[in-house]
Coordinates of N, CA, C and O in Angstrom, one line a residue:
G1 N 1.0 -1.3 0.0 CA -0.2 -0.1 -0.1 C 0.9 1.2 0.2 O 2.1 1.3 0.3
D2 N 0.3 2.6 -0.3 CA 0.9 3.6 -0.2 C 0.7 4.4 1.2 O 0.0 4.9 1.5
N3 N 1.9 4.4 1.5 CA 1.8 5.1 3.0 C 2.1 6.4 2.9 O 2.7 7.2 4.0
E4 N 2.2 6.9 2.1 CA 2.8 8.5 1.9 C 1.9 9.3 2.7 O 1.2 9.6 2.0
G5 N 2.5 9.8 3.3 CA 1.5 11.5 4.0 C 0.7 10.8 5.3 O -0.6 11.6 5.6
V6 N 0.5 9.4 5.6 CA -0.3 8.9 6.5 C 0.0 9.3 7.9 O -1.0 9.6 8.5
I7 N 1.3 9.5 8.2 CA 1.5 10.5 9.4 C 0.8 11.4 9.8 O 0.4 12.1 10.5
E8 N 1.2 12.7 8.4 CA 0.5 13.8 8.6 C -1.1 13.9 8.9 O -1.5 14.2 9.5
R9 N -1.9 12.8 7.9 CA -2.8 12.8 7.7 C -3.3 12.4 9.4 O -4.2 12.7 10.0
L10 N -2.8 11.4 10.1 CA -2.8 11.0 11.4 C -3.2 12.1 12.5 O -4.0 12.4 13.0
Y11 N -2.1 12.7 12.3 CA -1.5 14.1 13.2 C -3.0 14.9 12.7 O -3.2 15.5 13.9
D12 N -3.0 15.5 11.6 CA -4.3 16.4 11.6 C -5.2 15.8 12.1 O -6.0 16.7 12.4
S13 N -5.9 14.5 12.1 CA -6.9 14.0 12.5 C -7.2 14.1 13.6 O -8.1 13.8 14.8
V14 N -6.5 14.3 14.9 CA -6.3 14.0 16.1 C -5.9 15.3 16.8 O -6.1 15.5 18.5
Q15 N -6.0 16.5 16.1 CA -5.6 18.1 16.6 C -6.4 18.5 17.6 O -6.0 19.2 18.6
N16 N -7.5 18.2 17.9 CA -8.6 18.6 18.9 C -9.2 17.7 19.5 O -10.1 18.0 20.1
T17 N -8.7 16.7 20.0 CA -8.9 15.3 20.7 C -8.2 16.1 22.4 O -7.0 16.1 22.3
P18 N -9.3 16.5 23.2 CA -9.2 16.7 24.6 C -8.0 15.6 25.0 O -8.2 14.4 24.9
S19 N -7.4 16.5 26.1 CA -6.3 15.4 26.7 C -4.9 15.2 25.8 O -4.5 13.5 26.2
L20 N -4.8 15.2 24.6 CA -4.0 14.7 23.7 C -3.3 15.0 23.2 O -3.8 16.5 22.7
H21 N -1.7 15.2 23.5 CA -1.1 16.0 23.1 C -0.1 15.1 21.8 O 0.3 14.5 21.9
T22 N 0.2 15.8 20.8 CA 0.8 15.3 19.8 C 1.6 16.1 18.9 O 1.4 17.1 18.7
E23 N 2.9 15.5 18.6 CA 3.7 16.6 17.6 C 4.6 15.3 16.7 O 4.6 14.1 16.8
L24 N 4.8 16.1 15.5 CA 5.5 15.6 14.5 C 6.9 15.3 14.9 O 7.1 16.4 15.5
V25 N 7.8 13.9 14.9 CA 9.4 13.8 15.0 C 10.3 14.0 14.2 O 9.8 13.1 13.3
D26 N 11.3 15.1 14.2 CA 12.1 14.6 13.0 C 13.2 14.0 13.3 O 13.6 13.7 14.6
G27 N 14.4 13.3 12.4 CA 15.1 12.5 12.9 C 15.0 11.4 12.7 O 15.8 10.2 13.3
L28 N 13.7 10.7 12.7 CA 13.4 9.3 13.0 C 12.8 9.0 12.1 O 11.2 9.0 12.0
G29 N 13.4 7.7 11.7 CA 12.5 7.1 10.1 C 12.4 8.2 9.0 O 12.7 9.2 9.4
D30 N 11.4 8.1 8.2 CA 11.0 9.2 7.5 C 10.1 9.6 7.7 O 10.0 11.2 7.6
Q31 N 9.0 9.1 8.6 CA 8.1 10.2 9.2 C 7.7 9.7 10.7 O 7.6 8.3 10.8
A32 N 7.6 10.5 11.3 CA 7.2 9.6 12.9 C 6.2 11.0 13.7 O 6.1 12.0 13.3
L33 N 5.5 10.2 14.8 CA 4.2 10.6 15.4 C 4.7 10.3 16.6 O 4.4 9.3 17.1
W34 N 4.1 11.5 18.1 CA 4.7 11.3 19.0 C 3.3 11.7 19.8 O 2.7 12.5 19.1
A35 N 2.7 10.5 20.4 CA 0.9 11.1 21.0 C 1.4 11.1 22.1 O 2.1 9.7 22.9
W36 N 0.7 11.7 23.6 CA 0.7 11.4 25.0 C -0.5 11.7 25.1 O -1.2 12.6 25.3
Q37 N -1.7 10.9 25.8 CA -2.7 11.2 26.6 C -2.7 10.8 27.9 O -1.8 9.9 28.4
T38 N -3.3 11.7 28.4 CA -3.5 11.7 29.9 C -4.8 11.2 30.2 O -5.4 11.8 29.5
F39 N -5.0 10.4 31.3 CA -6.4 9.9 31.6 C -6.3 9.8 32.9 O -5.1 9.6 33.3
E40 N -7.0 9.6 33.8 CA -7.1 9.4 35.6 C -6.9 8.2 35.4 O -6.8 7.0 34.8
G41 N -5.4 8.3 36.3 CA -4.7 7.2 36.7 C -3.2 7.0 36.3 O -2.4 6.4 36.6
G42 N -3.4 7.8 35.1 CA -1.5 7.7 34.2 C -1.7 8.3 33.0 O -2.3 9.1 32.6
H43 N -1.1 8.0 32.0 CA -0.6 8.1 30.9 C -0.6 7.0 29.7 O 0.0 6.0 30.0
F44 N -0.7 7.3 28.4 CA -0.5 6.6 27.6 C 0.4 6.7 26.6 O -0.1 8.4 26.1
A45 N 1.5 6.2 26.1 CA 2.5 7.2 25.2 C 2.3 6.4 24.1 O 2.9 4.8 24.2
T46 N 2.6 6.8 22.8 CA 2.7 6.2 21.8 C 4.0 6.9 20.6 O 3.3 7.9 20.4
L47 N 4.9 6.6 20.2 CA 5.8 6.4 18.9 C 5.1 5.9 17.7 O 5.2 4.6 17.9
I48 N 4.9 6.6 16.5 CA 4.6 5.9 15.8 C 5.2 6.3 14.5 O 5.6 7.5 14.1
V49 N 6.3 5.2 14.0 CA 7.4 5.4 13.1 C 6.7 5.2 11.6 O 6.5 3.4 11.6
L50 N 7.5 5.6 10.4 CA 7.4 4.9 9.2 C 8.9 5.4 8.6 O 9.1 6.1 8.6
D51 N 8.7 4.2 8.0 CA 10.6 4.0 7.6 C 10.6 2.9 6.3 O 10.5 1.9 6.3
R52 N 10.8 3.7 5.3 CA 10.9 2.6 4.3 C 10.0 2.1 4.1 O 9.8 0.6 3.6
G53 N 8.8 2.4 4.0 CA 7.5 2.0 3.6 C 6.5 0.8 5.0 O 5.6 0.5 5.0
E54 N 7.4 0.9 6.3 CA 6.9 0.0 7.4 C 6.8 0.9 8.5 O 7.8 1.5 8.8
F55 N 5.7 0.3 9.2 CA 5.7 0.9 10.2 C 5.9 0.3 11.7 O 6.4 -1.0 11.6
T56 N 6.3 1.2 12.9 CA 6.8 0.8 14.0 C 6.5 1.3 14.8 O 5.8 2.5 14.8
V57 N 6.1 0.6 15.9 CA 5.3 1.3 17.1 C 5.4 1.1 18.2 O 5.7 -0.2 18.7
V58 N 5.9 2.1 18.8 CA 6.7 1.6 20.4 C 5.2 2.4 21.5 O 4.7 3.6 21.3
A59 N 4.3 1.4 21.9 CA 3.5 2.2 23.4 C 4.0 2.1 24.5 O 4.4 0.8 24.9
A60 N 3.4 2.6 25.8 CA 3.1 2.2 26.5 C 2.9 2.8 27.7 O 2.1 3.8 27.8
L61 N 1.8 1.8 28.7 CA 0.6 2.8 29.5 C 1.8 3.1 30.9 O 2.5 1.8 31.3
L62 N 1.4 4.3 31.4 CA 2.7 5.0 32.3 C 1.5 5.0 33.4 O 0.5 5.6 33.6
G63 N 2.2 5.4 35.1 CA 1.8 5.8 35.8 C 1.7 7.4 35.8 O 2.2 8.3 34.9
E64 N 0.9 7.8 36.7 CA 0.8 9.3 37.0 C 2.0 10.0 37.1 O 1.9 11.4 36.8
S65 N 2.8 9.4 37.7 CA 4.2 10.4 37.9 C 5.0 10.4 36.8 O 6.2 11.3 37.0
S66 N 5.0 9.6 35.8 CA 5.4 9.6 34.4 C 5.6 11.3 34.2 O 4.6 11.5 33.9
D67 N 6.5 11.8 33.6 CA 6.8 12.6 32.9 C 6.8 12.8 30.8 O 8.2 11.8 30.8
E68 N 6.5 13.3 30.2 CA 6.4 13.0 28.9 C 7.9 13.6 28.4 O 8.4 12.9 27.3
Q69 N 8.1 14.5 28.7 CA 9.8 14.6 28.4 C 10.7 13.9 29.1 O 11.7 13.9 28.4
D70 N 10.9 13.2 30.3 CA 11.6 12.0 30.4 C 11.3 10.6 29.4 O 12.3 10.0 29.1
I71 N 10.2 10.3 29.1 CA 9.4 9.2 28.2 C 9.6 9.3 26.4 O 10.6 8.2 26.2
Q72 N 9.5 10.4 26.3 CA 9.9 10.5 24.6 C 11.1 10.2 24.5 O 11.6 9.6 23.4
P73 N 12.3 10.9 24.6 CA 13.6 10.3 24.1 C 14.0 8.9 24.3 O 14.2 8.5 23.8
S74 N 13.4 8.5 25.6 CA 13.7 6.7 25.7 C 13.0 6.2 24.5 O 13.8 5.1 24.2
M75 N 11.6 6.7 24.4 CA 10.9 5.5 23.3 C 11.4 6.0 21.8 O 11.8 5.0 21.1
S76 N 12.2 7.2 21.8 CA 12.4 7.2 20.0 C 13.5 6.2 19.9 O 14.4 6.1 19.4
V77 N 14.9 6.1 21.3 CA 15.8 5.6 20.9 C 15.5 4.4 21.1 O 16.0 3.5 20.2
L78 N 14.7 3.7 21.6 CA 13.8 2.5 21.7 C 13.5 1.9 19.7 O 14.0 1.1 19.4
A79 N 12.6 3.0 19.5 CA 11.9 2.8 18.4 C 13.3 3.1 17.0 O 13.3 2.4 15.5
S80 N 14.3 3.9 17.3 CA 15.6 3.7 16.2 C 16.0 2.2 16.3 O 16.5 1.9 15.1
K81 N 16.3 1.6 17.4 CA 17.2 0.6 17.1 C 15.8 -0.3 16.8 O 16.6 -1.6 16.2
L82 N 15.0 -0.7 16.7 CA 14.2 -1.4 16.0 C 13.6 -1.3 14.3 O 13.2 -2.1 13.9
I83 N 14.1 0.0 14.8 CA 13.7 0.4 12.8 C 15.3 0.0 12.0 O 15.5 0.3 11.0
R84 N 16.1 -0.3 12.6 CA 17.8 -0.2 11.9 C 17.3 -1.4 10.6 O 17.3 -2.7 11.0

């Protein structure tokens, strides 16, 4: 299938979702999207990477004390190892 632009379309489609922070990530695969959702009791973090036509997804269910600024770099390192 043709996956060109799917990351941008996904990013655009969730921009008005309450409690969800998303951003496009540079330097990881061909395209990447970071999502951080807060809910009662914790957070759900997802990193979706498109590289050479294939998707890699890293996701984690985290406790309330988890900090997005700490989690995103760690998940990016993991994703970069998976797409090699």
